[in-house]
Coordinates of C-alpha atoms in Angstrom, one line a residue:
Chain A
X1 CA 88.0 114.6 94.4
X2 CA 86.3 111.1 93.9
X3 CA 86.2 108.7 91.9
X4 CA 83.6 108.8 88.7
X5 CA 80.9 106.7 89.6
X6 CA 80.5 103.3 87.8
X7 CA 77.2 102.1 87.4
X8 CA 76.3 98.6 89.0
X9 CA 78.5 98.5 91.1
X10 CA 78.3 95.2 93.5
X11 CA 77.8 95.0 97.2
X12 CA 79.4 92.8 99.6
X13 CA 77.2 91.0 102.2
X14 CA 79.2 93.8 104.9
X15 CA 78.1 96.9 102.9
X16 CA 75.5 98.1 105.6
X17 CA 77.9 97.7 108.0
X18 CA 80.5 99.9 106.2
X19 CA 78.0 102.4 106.2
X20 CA 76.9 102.2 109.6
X21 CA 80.8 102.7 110.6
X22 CA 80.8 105.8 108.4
X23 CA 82.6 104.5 105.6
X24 CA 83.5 106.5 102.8
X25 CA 82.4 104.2 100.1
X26 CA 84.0 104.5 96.6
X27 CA 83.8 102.2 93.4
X28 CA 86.5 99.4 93.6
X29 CA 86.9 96.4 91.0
X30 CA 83.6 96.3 90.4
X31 CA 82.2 96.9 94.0
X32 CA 81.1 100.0 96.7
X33 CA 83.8 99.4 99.2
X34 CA 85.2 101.5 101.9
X35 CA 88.3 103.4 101.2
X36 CA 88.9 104.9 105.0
X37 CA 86.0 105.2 108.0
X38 CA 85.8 108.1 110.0
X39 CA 89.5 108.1 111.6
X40 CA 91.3 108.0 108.1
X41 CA 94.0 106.2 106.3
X42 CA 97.2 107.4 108.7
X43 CA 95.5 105.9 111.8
X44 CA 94.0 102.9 110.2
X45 CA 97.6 102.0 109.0
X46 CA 99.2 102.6 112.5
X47 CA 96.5 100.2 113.9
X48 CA 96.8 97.3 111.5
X49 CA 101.1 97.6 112.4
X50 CA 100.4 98.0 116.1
X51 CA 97.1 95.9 116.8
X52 CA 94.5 94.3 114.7
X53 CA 92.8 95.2 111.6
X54 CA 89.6 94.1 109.9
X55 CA 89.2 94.1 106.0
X56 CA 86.8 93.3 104.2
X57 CA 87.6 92.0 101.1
X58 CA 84.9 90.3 99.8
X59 CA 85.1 91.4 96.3
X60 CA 87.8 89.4 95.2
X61 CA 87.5 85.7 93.5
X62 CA 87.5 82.6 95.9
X63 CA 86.7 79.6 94.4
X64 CA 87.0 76.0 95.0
X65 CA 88.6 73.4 92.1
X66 CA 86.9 69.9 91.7
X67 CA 88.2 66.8 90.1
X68 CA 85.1 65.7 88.1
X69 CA 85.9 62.3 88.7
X70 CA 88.0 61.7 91.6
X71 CA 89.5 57.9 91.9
X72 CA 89.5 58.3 96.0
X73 CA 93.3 57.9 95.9
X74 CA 94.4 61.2 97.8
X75 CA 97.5 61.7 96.0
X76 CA 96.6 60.9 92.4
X77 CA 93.4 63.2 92.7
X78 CA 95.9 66.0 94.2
X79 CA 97.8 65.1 90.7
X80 CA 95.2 65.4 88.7
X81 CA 93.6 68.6 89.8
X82 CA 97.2 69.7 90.4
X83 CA 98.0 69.6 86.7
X84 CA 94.7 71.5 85.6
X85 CA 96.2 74.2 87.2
X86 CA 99.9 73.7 86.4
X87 CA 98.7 74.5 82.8
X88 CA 98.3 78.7 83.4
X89 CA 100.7 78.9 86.4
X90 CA 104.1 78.9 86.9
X91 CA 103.9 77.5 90.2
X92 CA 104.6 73.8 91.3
X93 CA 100.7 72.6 92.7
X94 CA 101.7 69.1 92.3
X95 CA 104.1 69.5 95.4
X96 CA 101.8 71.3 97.9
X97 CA 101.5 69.8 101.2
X98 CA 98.1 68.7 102.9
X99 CA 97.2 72.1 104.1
X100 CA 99.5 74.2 102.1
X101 CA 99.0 77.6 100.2
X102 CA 101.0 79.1 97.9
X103 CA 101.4 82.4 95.5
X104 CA 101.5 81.9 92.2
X105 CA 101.2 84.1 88.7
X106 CA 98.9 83.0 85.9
X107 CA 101.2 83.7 82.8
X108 CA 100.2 84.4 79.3
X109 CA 102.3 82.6 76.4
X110 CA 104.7 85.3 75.8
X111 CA 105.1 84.9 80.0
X112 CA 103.4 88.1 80.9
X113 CA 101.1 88.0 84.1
X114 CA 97.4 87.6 83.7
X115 CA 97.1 87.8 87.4
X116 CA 99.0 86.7 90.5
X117 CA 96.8 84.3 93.0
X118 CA 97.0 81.8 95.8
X119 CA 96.4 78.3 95.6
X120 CA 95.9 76.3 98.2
X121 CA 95.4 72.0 98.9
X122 CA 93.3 71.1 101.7
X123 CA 94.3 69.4 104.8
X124 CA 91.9 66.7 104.8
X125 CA 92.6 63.8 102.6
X126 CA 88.9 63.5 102.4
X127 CA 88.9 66.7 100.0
X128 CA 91.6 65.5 97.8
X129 CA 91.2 66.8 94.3
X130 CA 90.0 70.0 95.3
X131 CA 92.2 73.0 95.2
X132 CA 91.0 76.2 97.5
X133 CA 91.8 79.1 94.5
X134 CA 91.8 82.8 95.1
X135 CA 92.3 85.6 92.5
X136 CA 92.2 89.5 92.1
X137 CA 89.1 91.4 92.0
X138 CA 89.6 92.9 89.0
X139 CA 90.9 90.2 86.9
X140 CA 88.3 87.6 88.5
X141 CA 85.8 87.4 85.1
X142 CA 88.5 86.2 83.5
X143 CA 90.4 84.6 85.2
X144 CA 87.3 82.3 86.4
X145 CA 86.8 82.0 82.5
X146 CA 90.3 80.8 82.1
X147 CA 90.5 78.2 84.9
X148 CA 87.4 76.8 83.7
X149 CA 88.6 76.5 80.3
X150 CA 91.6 75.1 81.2
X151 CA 89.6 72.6 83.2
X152 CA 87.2 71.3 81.0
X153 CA 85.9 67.8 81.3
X154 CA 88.9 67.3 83.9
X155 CA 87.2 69.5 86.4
X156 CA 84.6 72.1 87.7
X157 CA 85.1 75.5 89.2
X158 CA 82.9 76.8 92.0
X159 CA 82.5 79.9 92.8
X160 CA 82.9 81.2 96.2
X161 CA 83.0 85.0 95.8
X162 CA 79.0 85.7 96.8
X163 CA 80.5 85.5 100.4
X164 CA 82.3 87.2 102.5
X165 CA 86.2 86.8 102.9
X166 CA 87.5 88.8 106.0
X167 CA 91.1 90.1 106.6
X168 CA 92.4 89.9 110.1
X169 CA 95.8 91.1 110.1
X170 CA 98.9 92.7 112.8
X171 CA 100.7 91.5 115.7
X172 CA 97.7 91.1 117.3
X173 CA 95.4 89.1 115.0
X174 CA 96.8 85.5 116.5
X175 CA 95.2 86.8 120.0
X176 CA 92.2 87.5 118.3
X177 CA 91.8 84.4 116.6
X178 CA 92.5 82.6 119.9
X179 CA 89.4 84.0 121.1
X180 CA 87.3 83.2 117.8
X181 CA 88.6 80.0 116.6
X182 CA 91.6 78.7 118.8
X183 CA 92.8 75.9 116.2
X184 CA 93.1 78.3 113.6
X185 CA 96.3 79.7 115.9
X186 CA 98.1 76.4 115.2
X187 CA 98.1 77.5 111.4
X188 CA 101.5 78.7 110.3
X189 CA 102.1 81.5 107.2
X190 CA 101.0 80.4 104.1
X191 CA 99.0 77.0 105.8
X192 CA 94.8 76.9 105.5
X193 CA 92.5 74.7 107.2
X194 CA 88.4 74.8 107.5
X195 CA 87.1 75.0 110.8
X196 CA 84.0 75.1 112.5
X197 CA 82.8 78.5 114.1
X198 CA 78.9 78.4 115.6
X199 CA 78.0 75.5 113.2
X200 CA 79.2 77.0 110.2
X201 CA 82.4 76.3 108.0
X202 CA 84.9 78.9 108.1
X203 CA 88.1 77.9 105.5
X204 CA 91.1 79.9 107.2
X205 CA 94.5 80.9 106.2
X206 CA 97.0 82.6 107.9
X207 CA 98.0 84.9 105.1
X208 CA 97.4 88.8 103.8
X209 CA 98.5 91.8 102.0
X210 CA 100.1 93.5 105.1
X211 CA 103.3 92.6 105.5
X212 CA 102.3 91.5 109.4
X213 CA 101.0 88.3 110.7
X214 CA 97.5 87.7 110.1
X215 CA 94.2 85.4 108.4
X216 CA 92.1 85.2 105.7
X217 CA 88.4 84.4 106.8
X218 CA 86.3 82.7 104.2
X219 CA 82.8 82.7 105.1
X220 CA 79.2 82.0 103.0
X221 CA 77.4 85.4 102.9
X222 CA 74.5 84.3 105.4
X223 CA 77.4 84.5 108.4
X224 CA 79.6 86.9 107.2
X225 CA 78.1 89.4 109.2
X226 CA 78.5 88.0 112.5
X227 CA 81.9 86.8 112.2
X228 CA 82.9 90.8 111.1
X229 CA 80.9 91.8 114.2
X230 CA 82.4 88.9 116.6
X231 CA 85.9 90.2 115.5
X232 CA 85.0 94.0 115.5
X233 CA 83.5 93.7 119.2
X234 CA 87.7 92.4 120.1
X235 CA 89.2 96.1 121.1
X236 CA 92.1 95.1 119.6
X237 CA 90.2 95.1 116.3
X238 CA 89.7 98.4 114.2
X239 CA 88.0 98.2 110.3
X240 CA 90.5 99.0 107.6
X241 CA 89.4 100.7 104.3
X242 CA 91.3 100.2 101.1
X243 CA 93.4 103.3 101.9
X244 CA 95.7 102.0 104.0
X245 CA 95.4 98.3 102.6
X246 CA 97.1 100.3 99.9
X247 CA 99.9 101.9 101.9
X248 CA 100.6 98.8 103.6
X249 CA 100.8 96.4 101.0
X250 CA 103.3 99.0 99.4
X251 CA 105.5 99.0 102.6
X252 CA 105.4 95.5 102.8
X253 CA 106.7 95.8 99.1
X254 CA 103.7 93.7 97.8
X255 CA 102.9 94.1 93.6
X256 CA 99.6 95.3 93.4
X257 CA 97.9 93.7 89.8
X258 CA 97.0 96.3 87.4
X259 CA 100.0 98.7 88.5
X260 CA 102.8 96.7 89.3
X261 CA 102.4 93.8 87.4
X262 CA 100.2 93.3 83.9
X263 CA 99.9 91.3 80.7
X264 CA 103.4 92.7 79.9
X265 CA 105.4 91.9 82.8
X266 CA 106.8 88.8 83.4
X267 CA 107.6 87.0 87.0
X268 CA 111.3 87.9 86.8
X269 CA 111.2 91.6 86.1
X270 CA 108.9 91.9 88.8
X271 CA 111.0 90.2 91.2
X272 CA 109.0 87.1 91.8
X273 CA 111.2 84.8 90.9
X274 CA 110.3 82.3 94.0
X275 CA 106.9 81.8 92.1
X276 CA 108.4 80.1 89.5
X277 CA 108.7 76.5 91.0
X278 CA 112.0 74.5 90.5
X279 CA 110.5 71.7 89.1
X280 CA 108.6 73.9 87.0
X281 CA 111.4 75.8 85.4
X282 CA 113.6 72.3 84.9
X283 CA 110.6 71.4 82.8
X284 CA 110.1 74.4 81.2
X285 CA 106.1 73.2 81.0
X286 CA 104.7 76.4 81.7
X287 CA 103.0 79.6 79.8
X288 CA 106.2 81.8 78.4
X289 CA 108.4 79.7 79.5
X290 CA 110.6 80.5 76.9
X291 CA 111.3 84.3 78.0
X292 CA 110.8 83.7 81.5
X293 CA 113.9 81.2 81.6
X294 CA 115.8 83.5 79.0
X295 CA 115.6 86.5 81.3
X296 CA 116.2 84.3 84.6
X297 CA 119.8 83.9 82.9
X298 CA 120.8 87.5 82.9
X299 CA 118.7 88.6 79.2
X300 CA 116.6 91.4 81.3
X301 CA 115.2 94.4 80.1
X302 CA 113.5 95.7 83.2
X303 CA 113.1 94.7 86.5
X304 CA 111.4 95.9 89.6
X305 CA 112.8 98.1 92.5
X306 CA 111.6 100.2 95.7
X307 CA 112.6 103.7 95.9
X308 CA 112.6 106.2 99.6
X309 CA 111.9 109.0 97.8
X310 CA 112.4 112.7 99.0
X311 CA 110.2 115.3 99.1
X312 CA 106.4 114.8 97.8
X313 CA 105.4 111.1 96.8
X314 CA 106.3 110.1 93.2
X315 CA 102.6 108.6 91.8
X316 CA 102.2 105.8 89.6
X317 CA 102.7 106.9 85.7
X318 CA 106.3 109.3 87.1
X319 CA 109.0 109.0 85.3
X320 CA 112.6 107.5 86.8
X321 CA 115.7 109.1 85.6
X322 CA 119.0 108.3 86.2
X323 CA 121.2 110.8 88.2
X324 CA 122.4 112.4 84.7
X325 CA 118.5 113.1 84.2
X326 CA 118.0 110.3 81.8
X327 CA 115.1 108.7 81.3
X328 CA 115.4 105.0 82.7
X329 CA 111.6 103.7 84.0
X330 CA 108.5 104.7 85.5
X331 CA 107.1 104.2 89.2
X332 CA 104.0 101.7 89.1
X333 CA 102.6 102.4 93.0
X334 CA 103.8 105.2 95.1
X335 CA 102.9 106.8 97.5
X336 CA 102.9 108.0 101.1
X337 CA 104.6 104.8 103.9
X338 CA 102.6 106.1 106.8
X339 CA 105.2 104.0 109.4
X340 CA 108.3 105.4 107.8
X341 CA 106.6 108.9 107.5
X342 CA 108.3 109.5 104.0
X343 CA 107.6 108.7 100.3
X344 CA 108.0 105.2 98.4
X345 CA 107.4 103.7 95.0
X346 CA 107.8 100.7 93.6
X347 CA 109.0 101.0 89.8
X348 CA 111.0 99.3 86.7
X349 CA 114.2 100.0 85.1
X350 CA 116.8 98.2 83.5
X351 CA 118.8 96.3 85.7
X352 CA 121.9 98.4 85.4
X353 CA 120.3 100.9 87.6
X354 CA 118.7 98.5 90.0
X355 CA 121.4 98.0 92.7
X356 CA 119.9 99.2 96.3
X357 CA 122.0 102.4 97.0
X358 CA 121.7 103.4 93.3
X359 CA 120.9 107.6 93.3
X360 CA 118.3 107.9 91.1
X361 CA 115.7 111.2 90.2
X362 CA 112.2 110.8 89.8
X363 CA 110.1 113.3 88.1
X364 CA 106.7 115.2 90.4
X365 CA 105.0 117.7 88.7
X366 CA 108.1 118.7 86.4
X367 CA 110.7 118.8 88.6
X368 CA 113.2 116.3 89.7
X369 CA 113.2 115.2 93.4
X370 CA 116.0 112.5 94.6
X371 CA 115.8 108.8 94.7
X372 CA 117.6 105.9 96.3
X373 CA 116.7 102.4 95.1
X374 CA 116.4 100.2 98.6
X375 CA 115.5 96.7 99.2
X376 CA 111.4 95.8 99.6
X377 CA 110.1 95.4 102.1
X378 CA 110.1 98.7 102.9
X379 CA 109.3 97.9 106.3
X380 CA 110.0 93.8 107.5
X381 CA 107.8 91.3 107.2
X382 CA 106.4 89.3 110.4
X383 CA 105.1 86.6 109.5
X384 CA 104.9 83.6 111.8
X385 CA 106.6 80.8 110.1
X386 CA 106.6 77.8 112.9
X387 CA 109.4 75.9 113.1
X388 CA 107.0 72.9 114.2
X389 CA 105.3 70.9 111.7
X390 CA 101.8 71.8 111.9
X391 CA 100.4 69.6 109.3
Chain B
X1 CA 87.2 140.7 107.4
X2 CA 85.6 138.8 104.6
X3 CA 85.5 135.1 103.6
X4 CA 84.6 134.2 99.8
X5 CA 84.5 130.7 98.6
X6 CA 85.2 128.6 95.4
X7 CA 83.6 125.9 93.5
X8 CA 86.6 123.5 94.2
X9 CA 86.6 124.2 98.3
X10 CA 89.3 127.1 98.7
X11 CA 88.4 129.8 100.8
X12 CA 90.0 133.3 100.5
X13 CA 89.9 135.5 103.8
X14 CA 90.1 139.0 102.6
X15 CA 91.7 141.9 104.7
X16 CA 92.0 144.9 102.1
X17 CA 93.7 144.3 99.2
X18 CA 94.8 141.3 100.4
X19 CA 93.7 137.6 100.8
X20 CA 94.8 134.4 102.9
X21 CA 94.4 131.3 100.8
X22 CA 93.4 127.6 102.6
X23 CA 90.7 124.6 102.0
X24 CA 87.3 124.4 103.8
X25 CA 86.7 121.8 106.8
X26 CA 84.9 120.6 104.2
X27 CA 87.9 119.5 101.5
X28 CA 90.4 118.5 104.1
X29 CA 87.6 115.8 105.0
X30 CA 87.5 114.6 101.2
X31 CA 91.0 114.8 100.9
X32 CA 92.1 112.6 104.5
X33 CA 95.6 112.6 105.8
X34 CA 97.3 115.4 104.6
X35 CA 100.9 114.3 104.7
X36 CA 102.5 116.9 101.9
X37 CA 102.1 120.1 100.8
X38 CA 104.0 122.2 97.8
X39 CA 103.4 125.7 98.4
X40 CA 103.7 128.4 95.8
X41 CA 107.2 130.8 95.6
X42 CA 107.0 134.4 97.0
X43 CA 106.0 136.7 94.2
X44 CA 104.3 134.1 92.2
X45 CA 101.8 136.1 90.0
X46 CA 98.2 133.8 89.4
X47 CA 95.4 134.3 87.4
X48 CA 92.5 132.9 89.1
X49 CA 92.2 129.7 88.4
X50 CA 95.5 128.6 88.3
X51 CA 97.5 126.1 90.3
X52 CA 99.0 127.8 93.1
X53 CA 99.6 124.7 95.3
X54 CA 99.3 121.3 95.6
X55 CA 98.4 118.9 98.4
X56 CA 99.0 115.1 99.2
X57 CA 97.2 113.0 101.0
X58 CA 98.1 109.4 101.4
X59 CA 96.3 107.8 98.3
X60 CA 96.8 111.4 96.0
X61 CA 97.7 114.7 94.8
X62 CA 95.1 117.5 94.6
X63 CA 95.5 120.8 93.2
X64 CA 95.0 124.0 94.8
X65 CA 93.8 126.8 92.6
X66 CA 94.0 130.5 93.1
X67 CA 90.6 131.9 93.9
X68 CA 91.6 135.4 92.3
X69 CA 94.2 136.8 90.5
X70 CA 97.4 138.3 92.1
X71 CA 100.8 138.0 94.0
X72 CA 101.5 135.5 96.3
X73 CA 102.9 137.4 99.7
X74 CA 103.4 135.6 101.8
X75 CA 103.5 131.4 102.7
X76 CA 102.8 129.1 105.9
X77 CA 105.8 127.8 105.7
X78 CA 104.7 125.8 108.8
X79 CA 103.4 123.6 106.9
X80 CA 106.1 121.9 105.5
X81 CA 107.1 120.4 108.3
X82 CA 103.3 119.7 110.0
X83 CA 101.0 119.5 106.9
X84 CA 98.4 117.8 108.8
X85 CA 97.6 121.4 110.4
X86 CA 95.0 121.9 107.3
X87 CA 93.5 118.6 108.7
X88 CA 93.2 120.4 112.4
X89 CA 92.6 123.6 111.5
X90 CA 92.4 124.7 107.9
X91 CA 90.9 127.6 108.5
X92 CA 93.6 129.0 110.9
X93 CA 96.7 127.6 111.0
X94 CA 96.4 125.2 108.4
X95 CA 96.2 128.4 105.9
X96 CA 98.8 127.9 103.0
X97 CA 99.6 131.4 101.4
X98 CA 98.5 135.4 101.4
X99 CA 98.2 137.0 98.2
X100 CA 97.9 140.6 96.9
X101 CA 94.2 140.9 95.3
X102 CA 95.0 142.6 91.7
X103 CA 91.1 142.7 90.9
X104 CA 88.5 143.1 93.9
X105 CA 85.8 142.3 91.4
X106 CA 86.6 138.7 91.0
X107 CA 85.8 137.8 94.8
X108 CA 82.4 139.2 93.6
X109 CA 82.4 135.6 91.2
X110 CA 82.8 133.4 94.7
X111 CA 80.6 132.3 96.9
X112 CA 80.0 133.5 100.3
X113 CA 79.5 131.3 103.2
X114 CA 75.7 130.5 103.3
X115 CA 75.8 130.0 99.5
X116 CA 79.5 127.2 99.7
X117 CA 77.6 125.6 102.8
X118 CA 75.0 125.1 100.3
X119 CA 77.1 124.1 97.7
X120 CA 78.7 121.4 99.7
X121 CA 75.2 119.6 101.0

């Protein structure tokens, strides 16, 4: 039971308060995080779909984007840092909106995924030229490394990952924020702003790994303590370990990087073919491009599903066979879906066998236990799309 | 009645020539949510040591091994439907099968309770 312990592993600036909530700390992408506190993974789950939950996920890679030299005209700066990063993603950054924040995949040239990401344009005119950039935890070396790369002499990467960066997400997270910072409630999914809290800058977006409604706190390390106190003392707010971040991200039928997606999987076998910008793919200017637009015609080996499985969860590394019993795939995240109270998986087979209501077998511990492949999400989204323009 | 213990947190509650296997307080902690359990066939014959059942929580599988070698009896079939009783009460009835004890001298290899409870500090 456990983990093997790494050695060096990091702290975020909330460790002593994970262990003064009893966390049960384990090694995670480099860092000692929490992985349940004293009321465990089933109940944290429940809370984040019912009420509020707080996550701390400091150890992944914010970082902010300059233009080096920025000419002061808003939308030729945006264009400029814009196609820095158009260079490794697929995504269209030139056409964000003041404000906006999208998901994107950072592609390798035989169109692969190096990581997937957010990338995000500020509001403010005043900060044109800078794009908001947030990447995995366990791909941020390089990925950092990459960017700045692909940036330089054109512009310079700041780090932002030595602070804290706060999950606040379920049904209720809007009424806490309206408590914490009201004008952050006027954000709608997928928007980010930066707002004052107490005298300090807190850059918010109304985003997460959940499924539900929810934020994304950004905050330096010196007040990342107080805001994870301010929120915790709402009794609507529970801390969330990386259990059931886990569990819900897989109902909410979210790839996790380094399971379901790698170097070897491209955007379209795993289903994200919405990252891959319009104006983007009429260009064909992007990293494996080639394949990417190949397969997006129909020339697919593989492609992501979900699976309700019965009987005892299918881990990732199963197998997936057809109902005959042969081999076709392998699950990539599976596990128990606390709010369905049954087993899931996320996996990849040929498309032939991808069609939701397909009967499929996986294989647990040698034996063969049924599968049906099912649309993700495995339980609905609610995010809060306004229909009012916001920004 | 007497209760031996393992290295890897089973506990064997022996009556006779017979044992009921579970997991310590202890293990269901480590372990979490227990929301799965595959419990060994009637008539199973285990060496000790060998996986007699496995349990799931939410983030994974663990093994459960036999603490001696014999026959498995009887199983809490309860459990299939409620397998978060070993999280409320492994020691009762959270238990997961009763085996017959083919060599009384291999309980003499397990722990007994003062020397698990210092195993597990």
């Amino acid at each position: 039971m456990g983990e093997p312990y790494a050695e060096d592993l990091q702290f975020t600036p909330l460790h002593a308060q994970h262990i003064a909530l009893g966390g049960r700390m384990v090694p995670f992408g480099g860092y000692e995080l929490p992985v349940q506190y004293p009321t465990g993974i089933m109940a944290e789950h429940k809370w984040t779909r019912e009420h509020a939950g707080l996550f701390d996920v400091s150890h992944m890679g914010p970082s902010f984007l300059m233009l080096a030299e920025r000419s002061g005209d808003p939308e030729a700066d945006h264009a400029a840092v814009a196609a820095v990063v158009e260079t490794f993603v697929c995504g269209d950054i030139k056409g964000l909106k003041p404000g906006q924040v999208r998901y994107t995949l950072m592609l390798n040239a035989s169109g692969g995924t190096i990581d997937d990401l957010m990338v995000a344009r500020p509001a403010d005119p005043a900060w044109s030229g800078v794009l908001y950039i947030v990447v995995n935890a366990g791909t941020k070396e390089d990925d950092f490394a990459l960017i700045e790369k692909a940036a330089a002499g054109k512009a310079v990467l700041n780090r932002a990952d030595d602070g804290g960066l706060l999950a606040l997400q379920g049904p209720e997270a809007v009424e806490v924020m309206a408590g914490f910072v009201p004008d952050a409630t006027d954000l709608s999914f997928m928007t980010y702003g930066s707002f004052d809290w107490n005298g300090t800058r807190l850059v918010i977006a109304r985003s997460g790994y959940t499924g539900e409604d929810g934020f994304e706190i950004l905050t330096d390390a010196e007040h990342a303590v107080a805001v994870w106190e301010k929120l915790l003392a709402d009794e609507r707010v529970r801390a969330i370990g990386l259990g059931a971040r886990d569990s819900l991200r897989l109902e909410a039928g979210l790839p996790l990087y380094g399971h379901d997606l790698d170097e070897t999987v491209s955007p379209i076998e795993a289903r994200l073919g919405f990252a891959v910008s319009k104006r983007r793919r009429e260009a064909a200017d992007f990293p494996g491009a080639a394949r990417i637009l190949r397969e997006r015609d129909g020339d697919l080996k593989r492609v992501r599903i979900g699976l309700l499985v019965e009987g005892a969860p299918a881990r990732e590394g199963a197998e997936i066979l057809d109902a005959e019993g042969g081999a076709v795939g392998v699950v990539t995240s599976g596990g128990f879906a606390p709010t369905l109270t049954r087993a899931i998986a996320l996996g990849f087979v040929p498309p032939g066998h991808a069609a939701p209501g397909t009967m499929l077998q996986v294989s647990v511990r040698g034996r063969l236990q049924a599968a049906q492949v099912v649309e993700t999400p495995f339980v609905p989204h609610r995010y809060v799309r306004k229909a009012r323009e916001t920004i | 009645m007497t209760i031996k213990f393992t290295q890897d947190h089973e506990y064997i509650a022996v009556e006779g020539a017979s044992g009921t296997v579970g997991i310590t307080a202890y293990a269901q902690d480590q372990l979490g949510d227990i929301v799965f359990i595959e419990l060994p066939v009637v008539g199973k014959v285990l060496k000790k040591g060998d996986e007699a059942a496995v349990v799931e929580s939410v983030k994974a599988a663990s093994e459960i091994y036999a603490p001696v070698s014999g026959t498995v009896t009887e199983v809490n079939a309860v459990l299939s439907g409620e397998p978060g009783l070993v999280n409320q009460d492994p020691a009762g009835a959270g238990w997961m099968f009763r085996m017959s004890i083919a060599d009384a001298g291999e309980l003499d290899t397990l722990m007994d309770e003062a020397a698990y409870q210092d195993h597990i500090k």
